[in-house]
CSV table of C-alpha atoms in Angstrom, one decimal:
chain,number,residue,atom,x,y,z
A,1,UNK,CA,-128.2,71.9,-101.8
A,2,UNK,CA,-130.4,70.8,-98.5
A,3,UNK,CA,-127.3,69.7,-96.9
A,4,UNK,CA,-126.4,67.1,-99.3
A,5,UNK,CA,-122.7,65.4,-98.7
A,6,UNK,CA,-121.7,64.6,-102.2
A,7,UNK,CA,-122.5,65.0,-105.8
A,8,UNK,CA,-121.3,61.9,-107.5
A,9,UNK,CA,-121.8,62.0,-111.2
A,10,UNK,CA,-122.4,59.1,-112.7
A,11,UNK,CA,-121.1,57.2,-116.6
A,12,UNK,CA,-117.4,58.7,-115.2
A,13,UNK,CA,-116.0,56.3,-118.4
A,14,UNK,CA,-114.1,59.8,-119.8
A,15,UNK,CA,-114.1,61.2,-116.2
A,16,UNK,CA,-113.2,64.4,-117.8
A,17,UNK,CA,-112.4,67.2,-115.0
A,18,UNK,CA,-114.5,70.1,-114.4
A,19,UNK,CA,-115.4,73.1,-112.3
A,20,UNK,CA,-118.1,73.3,-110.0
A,21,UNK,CA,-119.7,76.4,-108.5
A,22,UNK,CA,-122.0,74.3,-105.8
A,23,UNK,CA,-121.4,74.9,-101.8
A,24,UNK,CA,-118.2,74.0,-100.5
A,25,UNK,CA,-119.8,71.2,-98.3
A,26,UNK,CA,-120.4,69.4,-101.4
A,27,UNK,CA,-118.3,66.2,-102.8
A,28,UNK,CA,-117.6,65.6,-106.2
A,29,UNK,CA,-117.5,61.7,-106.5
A,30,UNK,CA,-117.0,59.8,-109.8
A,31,UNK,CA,-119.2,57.1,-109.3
A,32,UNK,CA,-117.6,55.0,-111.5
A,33,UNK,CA,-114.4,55.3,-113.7
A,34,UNK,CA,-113.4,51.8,-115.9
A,35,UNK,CA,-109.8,51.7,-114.6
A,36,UNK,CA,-108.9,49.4,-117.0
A,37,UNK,CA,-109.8,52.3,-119.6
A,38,UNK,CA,-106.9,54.6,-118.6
A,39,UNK,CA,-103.9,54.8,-117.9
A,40,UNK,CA,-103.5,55.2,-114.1
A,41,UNK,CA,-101.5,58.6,-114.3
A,42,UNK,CA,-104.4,59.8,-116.3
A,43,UNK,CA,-106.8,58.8,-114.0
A,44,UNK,CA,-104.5,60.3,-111.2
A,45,UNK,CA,-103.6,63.5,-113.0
A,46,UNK,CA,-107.1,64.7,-114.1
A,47,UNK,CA,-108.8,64.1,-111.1
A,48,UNK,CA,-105.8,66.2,-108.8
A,49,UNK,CA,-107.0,69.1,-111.6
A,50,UNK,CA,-110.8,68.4,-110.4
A,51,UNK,CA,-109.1,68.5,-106.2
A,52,UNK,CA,-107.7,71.6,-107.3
A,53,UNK,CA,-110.7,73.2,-108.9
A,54,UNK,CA,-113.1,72.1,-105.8
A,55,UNK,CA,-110.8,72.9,-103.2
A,56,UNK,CA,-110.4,69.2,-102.6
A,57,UNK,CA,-113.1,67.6,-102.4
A,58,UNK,CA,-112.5,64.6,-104.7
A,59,UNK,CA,-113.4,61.1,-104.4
A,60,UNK,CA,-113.3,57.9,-106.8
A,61,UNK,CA,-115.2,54.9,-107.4
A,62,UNK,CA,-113.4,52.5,-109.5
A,63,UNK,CA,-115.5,49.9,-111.6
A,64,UNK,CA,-113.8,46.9,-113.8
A,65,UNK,CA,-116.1,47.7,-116.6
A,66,UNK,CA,-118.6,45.1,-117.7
A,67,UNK,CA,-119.4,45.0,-121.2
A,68,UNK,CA,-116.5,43.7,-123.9
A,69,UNK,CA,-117.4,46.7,-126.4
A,70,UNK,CA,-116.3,49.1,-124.1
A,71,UNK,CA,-113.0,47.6,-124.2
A,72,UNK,CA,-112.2,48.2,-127.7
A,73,UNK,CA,-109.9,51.0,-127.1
A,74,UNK,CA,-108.3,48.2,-124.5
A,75,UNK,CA,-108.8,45.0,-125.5
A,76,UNK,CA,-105.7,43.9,-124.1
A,77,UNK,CA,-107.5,44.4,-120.7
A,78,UNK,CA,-110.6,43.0,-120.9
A,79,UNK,CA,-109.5,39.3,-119.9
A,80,UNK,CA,-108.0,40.3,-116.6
A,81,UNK,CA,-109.9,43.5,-115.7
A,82,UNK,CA,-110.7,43.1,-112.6
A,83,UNK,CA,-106.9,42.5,-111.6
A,84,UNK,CA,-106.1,45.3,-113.6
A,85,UNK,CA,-108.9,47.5,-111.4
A,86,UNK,CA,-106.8,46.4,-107.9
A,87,UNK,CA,-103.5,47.8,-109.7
A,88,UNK,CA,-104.5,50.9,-111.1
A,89,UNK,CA,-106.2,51.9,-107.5
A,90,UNK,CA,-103.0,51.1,-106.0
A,91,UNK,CA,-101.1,53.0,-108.8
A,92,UNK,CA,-103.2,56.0,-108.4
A,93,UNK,CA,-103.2,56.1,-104.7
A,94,UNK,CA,-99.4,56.4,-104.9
A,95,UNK,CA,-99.3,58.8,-107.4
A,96,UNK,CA,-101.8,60.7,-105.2
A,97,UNK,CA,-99.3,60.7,-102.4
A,98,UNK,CA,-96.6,62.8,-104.4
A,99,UNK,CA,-94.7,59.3,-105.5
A,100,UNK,CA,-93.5,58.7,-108.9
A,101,UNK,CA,-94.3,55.8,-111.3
A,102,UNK,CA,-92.1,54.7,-114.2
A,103,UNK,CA,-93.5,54.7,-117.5
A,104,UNK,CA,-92.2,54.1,-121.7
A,105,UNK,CA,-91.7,57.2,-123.3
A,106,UNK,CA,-91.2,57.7,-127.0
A,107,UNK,CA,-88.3,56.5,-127.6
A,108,UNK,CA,-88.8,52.6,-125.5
A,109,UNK,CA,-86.8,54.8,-122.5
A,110,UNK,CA,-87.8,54.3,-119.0
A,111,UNK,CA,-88.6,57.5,-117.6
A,112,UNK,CA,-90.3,58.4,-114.2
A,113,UNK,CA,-93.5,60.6,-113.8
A,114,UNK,CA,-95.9,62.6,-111.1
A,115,UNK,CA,-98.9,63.8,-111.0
A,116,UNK,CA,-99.4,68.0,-111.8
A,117,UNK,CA,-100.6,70.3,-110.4
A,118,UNK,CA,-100.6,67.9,-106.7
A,119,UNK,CA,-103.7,67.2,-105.5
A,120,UNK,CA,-105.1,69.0,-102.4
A,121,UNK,CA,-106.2,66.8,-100.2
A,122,UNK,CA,-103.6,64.2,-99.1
A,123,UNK,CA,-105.2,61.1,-99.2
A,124,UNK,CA,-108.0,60.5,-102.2
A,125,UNK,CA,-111.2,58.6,-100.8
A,126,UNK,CA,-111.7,56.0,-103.6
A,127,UNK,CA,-114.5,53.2,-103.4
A,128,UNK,CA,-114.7,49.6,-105.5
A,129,UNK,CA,-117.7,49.6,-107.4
A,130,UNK,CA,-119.6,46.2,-107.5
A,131,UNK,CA,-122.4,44.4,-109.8
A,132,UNK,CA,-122.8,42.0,-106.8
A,133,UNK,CA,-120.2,39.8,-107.2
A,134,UNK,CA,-118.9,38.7,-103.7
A,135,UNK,CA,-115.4,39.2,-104.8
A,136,UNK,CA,-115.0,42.3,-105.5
A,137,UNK,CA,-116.6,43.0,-102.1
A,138,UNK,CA,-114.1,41.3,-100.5
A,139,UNK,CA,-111.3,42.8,-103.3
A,140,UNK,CA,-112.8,46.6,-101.5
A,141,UNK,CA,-111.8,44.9,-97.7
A,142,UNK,CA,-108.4,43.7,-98.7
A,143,UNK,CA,-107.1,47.0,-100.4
A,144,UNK,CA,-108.9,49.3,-97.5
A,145,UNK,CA,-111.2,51.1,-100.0
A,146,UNK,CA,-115.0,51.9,-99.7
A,147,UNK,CA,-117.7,49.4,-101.6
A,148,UNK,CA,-120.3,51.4,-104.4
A,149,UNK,CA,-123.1,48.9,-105.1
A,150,UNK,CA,-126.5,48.9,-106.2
A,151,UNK,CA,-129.9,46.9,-105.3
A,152,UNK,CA,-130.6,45.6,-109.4
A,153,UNK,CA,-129.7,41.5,-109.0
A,154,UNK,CA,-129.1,41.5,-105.3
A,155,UNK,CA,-131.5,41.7,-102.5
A,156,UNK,CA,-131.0,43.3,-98.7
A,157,UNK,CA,-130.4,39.9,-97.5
A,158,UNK,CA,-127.8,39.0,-100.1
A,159,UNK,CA,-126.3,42.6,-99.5
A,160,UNK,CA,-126.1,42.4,-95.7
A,161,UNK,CA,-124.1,39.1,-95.8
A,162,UNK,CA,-121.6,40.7,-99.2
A,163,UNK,CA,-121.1,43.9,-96.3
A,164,UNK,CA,-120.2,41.3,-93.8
A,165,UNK,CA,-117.9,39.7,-95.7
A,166,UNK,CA,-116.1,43.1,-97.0
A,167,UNK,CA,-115.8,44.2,-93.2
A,168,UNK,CA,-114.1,41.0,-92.0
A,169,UNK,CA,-111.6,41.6,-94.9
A,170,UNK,CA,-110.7,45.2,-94.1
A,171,UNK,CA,-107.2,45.8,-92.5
A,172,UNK,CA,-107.5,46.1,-88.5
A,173,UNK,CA,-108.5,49.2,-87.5
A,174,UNK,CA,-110.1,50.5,-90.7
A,175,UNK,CA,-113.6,51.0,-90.7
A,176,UNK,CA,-114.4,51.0,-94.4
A,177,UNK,CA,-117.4,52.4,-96.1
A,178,UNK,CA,-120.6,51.1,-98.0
A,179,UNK,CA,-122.4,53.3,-100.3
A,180,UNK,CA,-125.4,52.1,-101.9
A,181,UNK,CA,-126.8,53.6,-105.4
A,182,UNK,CA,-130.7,54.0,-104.8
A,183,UNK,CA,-133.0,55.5,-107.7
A,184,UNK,CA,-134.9,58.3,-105.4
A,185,UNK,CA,-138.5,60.0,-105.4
A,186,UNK,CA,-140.1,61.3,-102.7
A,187,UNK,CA,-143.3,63.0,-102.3
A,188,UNK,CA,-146.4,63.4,-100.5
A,189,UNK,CA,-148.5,60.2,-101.6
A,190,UNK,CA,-146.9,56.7,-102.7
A,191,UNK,CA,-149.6,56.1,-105.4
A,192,UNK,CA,-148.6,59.6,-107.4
A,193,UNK,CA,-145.2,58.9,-106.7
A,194,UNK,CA,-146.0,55.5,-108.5
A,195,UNK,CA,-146.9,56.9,-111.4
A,196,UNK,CA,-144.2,59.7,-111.8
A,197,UNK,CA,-141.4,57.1,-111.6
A,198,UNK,CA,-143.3,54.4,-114.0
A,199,UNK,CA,-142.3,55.0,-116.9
A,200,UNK,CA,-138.9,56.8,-116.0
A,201,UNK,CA,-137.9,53.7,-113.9
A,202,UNK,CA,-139.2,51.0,-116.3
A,203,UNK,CA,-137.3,52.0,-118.9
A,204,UNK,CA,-134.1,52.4,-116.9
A,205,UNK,CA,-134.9,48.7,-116.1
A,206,UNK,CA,-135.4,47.9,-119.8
A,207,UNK,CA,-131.7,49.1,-120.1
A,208,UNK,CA,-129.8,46.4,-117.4
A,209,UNK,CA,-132.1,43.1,-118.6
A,210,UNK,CA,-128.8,41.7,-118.0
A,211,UNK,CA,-129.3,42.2,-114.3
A,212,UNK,CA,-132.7,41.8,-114.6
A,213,UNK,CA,-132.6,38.4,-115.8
A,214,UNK,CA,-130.3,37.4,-113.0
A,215,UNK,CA,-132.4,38.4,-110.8
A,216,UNK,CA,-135.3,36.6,-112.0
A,217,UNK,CA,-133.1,33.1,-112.4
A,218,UNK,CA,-136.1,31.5,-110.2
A,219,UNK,CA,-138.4,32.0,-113.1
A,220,UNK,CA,-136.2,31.9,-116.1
A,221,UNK,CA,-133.2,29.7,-115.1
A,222,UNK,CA,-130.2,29.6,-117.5
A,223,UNK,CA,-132.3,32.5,-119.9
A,224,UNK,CA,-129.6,34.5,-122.1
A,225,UNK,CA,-131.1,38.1,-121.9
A,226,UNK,CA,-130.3,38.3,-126.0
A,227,UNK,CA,-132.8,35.3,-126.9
A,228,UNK,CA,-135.7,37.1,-124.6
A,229,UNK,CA,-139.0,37.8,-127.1
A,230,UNK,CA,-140.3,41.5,-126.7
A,231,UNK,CA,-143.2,40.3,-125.1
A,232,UNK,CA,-140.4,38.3,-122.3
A,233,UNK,CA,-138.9,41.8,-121.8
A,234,UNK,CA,-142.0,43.2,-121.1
A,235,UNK,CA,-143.0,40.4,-118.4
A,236,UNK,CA,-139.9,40.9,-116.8
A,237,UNK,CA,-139.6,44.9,-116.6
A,238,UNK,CA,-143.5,45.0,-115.5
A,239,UNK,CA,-142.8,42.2,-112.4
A,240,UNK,CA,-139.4,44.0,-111.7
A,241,UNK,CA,-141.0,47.2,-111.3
A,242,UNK,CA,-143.2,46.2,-108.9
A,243,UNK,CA,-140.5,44.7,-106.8
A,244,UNK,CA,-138.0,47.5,-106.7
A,245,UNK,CA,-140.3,50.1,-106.3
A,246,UNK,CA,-141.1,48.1,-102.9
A,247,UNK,CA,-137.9,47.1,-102.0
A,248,UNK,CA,-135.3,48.5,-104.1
A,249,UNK,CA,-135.6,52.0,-104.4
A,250,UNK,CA,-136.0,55.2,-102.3
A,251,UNK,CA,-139.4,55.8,-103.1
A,252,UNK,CA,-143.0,56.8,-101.9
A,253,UNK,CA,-143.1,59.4,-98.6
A,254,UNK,CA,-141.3,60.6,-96.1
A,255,UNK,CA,-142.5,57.7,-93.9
A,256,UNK,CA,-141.6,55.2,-96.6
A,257,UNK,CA,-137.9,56.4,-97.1
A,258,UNK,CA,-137.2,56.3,-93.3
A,259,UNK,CA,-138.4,52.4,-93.0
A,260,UNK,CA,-136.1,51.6,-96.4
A,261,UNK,CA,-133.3,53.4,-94.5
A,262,UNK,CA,-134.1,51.7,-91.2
A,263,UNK,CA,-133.6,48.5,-93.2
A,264,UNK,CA,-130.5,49.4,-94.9
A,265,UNK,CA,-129.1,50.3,-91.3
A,266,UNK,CA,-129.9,46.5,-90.4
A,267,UNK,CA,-128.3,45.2,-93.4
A,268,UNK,CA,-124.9,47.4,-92.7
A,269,UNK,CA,-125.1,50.2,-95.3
A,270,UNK,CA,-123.6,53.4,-94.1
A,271,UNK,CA,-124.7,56.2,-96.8
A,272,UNK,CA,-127.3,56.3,-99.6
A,273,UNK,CA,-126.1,57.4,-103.0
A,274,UNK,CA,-129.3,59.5,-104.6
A,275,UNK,CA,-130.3,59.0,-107.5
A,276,UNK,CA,-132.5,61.7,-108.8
A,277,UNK,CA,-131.6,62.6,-112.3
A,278,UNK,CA,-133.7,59.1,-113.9
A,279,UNK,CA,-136.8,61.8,-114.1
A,280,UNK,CA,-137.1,63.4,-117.1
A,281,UNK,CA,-139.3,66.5,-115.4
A,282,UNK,CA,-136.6,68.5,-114.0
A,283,UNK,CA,-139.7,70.7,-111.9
A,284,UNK,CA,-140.7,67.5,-110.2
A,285,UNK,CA,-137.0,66.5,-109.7
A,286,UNK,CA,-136.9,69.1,-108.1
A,287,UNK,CA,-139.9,69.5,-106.3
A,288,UNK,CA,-139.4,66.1,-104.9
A,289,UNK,CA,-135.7,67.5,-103.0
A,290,UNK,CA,-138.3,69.0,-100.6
A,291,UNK,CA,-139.6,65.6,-99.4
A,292,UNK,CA,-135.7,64.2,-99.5
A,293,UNK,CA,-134.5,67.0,-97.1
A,294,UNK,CA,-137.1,66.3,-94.5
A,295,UNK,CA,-136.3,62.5,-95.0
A,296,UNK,CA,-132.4,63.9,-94.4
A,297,UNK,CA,-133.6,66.1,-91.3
A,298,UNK,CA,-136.3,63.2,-89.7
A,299,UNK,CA,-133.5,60.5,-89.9
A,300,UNK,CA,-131.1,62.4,-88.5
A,301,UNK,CA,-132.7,62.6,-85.2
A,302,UNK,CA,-132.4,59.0,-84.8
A,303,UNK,CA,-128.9,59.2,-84.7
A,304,UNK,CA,-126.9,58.9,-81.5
A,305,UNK,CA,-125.7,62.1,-80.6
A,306,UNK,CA,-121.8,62.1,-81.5
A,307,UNK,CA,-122.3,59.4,-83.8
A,308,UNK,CA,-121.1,56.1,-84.1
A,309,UNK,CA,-120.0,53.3,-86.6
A,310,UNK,CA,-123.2,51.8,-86.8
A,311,UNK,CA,-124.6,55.0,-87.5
A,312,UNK,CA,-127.6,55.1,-89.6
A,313,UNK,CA,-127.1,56.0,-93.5
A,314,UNK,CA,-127.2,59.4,-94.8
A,315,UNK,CA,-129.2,60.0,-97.2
């Protein structure tokens, strides 16, 4: 697995549990289940059965959920989901520690529950997952939790000042955790790399016009995404392309990833979340892990020996 520290897989909106058969060194991360979804002895109870399977080696990202449809097995959540998120992390953290939570059975009795089987580990690593929004990076800070985010809608700049702002909230003495979501190809010449990820990429950025379009608010202020003409959509996913395969990706060669992650050091990020899987050409996914691992190897070298917090990202 080149020495990868986590598998994280993503669209976790049924976060059902599973076995996995890869090194022991590897995490499995959901990256991200829509707490206000589930239940949060649900959420608690199936992922103790994934510790249990791995040999603990669970961890959580925790998203509000964005879009209203999804809520239609929870409507009553919708409104208020991003306080419901900060409850059901707190929820299942508790439950995770072996406490008990009182619930309405059947019959409109009160009756206390816990999780089975317990999880392995003791503590579960959980991270907030954020669009953007400087809130729920600070949210992440108050609650002691790790921050998912992505580049599509925000910049480095904007990032490095939302990762400033989720550190000064953290409890003393907790040194919290940014993971950043990157789409990722490497090879042995930018221009073929280019080409490989065109199409694949593109059409991933076809998909989240919503964040597209706020991105772009310098050239189409005020634009609802629904009222955007084909031709619009095309304008848009054409410039955007450009632009994040500059600035908002992992992509080209070995040299290029190791300036992107020299920058994402500056701006405060402290791992890389791969990924990989937006290729359709599962040889060339593959072929490009090759490139990755020597990115992995070459970056590692710049890192004090012993490590410290301003350590550079893994990749």
């Amino acid at each position: 697995m080149n020495g990868t520290t986590a598998s994280t897989p993503r669209h976790a909106r049924k976060h059902r549990p599973y076995s996995d058969a890869s090194p022991k060194h590897i995490g499995i991360r959901a990256g991200s289940v829509v707490a206000p979804l589930h239940p949060p002895v649900r959420i608690a109870e199936e992922w103790s059965v994934v510790d249990n399977l791995s040999g603990g080696r669970v961890g959580v990202s925790f998203a509000s959920g964005w879009h209203a449809v999804d809520f239609a097995i929870r409507p009553e959540n919708y409104a208020n989901r991003r306080e419901v998120v900060v409850e059901t992390i707190n929820t299942v953290r508790d439950l995770w520690r072996g406490n008990k939570t009182t619930l309405v059975d059947g019959e409109g009795k009160p009756v206390e529950v816990k999780v089975y089987p317990p999880p392995v580990r003791p503590e579960l690593p959980i991270w907030l997952t954020s669009s953007g929004s400087p809130e729920t990076f600070k949210a992440a800070g108050s609650l002691g939790v790790g921050v998912l985010t992505h580049l599509l809608g925000q910049d480095l700049k904007d990032l490095k000042t939302k990762i400033t702002t989720y550190r000064e909230s953290l409890p003393e003495g907790t040194p919290g955790h940014v993971a950043l979501m990157l789409h990722t190809f490497l090879g042995p010449d930018r221009d073929e790399v280019r080409e490989i990820v065109r199409e694949p990429f593109s059409a991933y950025l076809r998909s989240s016009i919503g964040l597209i379009v706020r991105a772009a608010g310098d050239i189409l202020p005020g634009v609802d995404p629904d009222s955007l003409s084909p031709e619009d959509i095309d304008f848009l996913v054409e410039r955007s392309f450009d632009r994040y395969f500059d600035t908002g990706g992992l992509f080209g060669t070995v040299e290029d990833g190791a300036a992107t992650l020299e920058q994402l050091r500056e701006a405060g990020v402290d791992e890389v979340a791969c990924l990989i899987d937006f290729v359709g050409d599962t040889d060339k996914v593959l072929g490009g892990l090759k490139y990755l691992d020597k990115l992995k190897n070459t970056w590692r070298q710049t890192i004090p020996t012993g490590g410290t917090e301003a350590s550079p990202p893994r990749p």
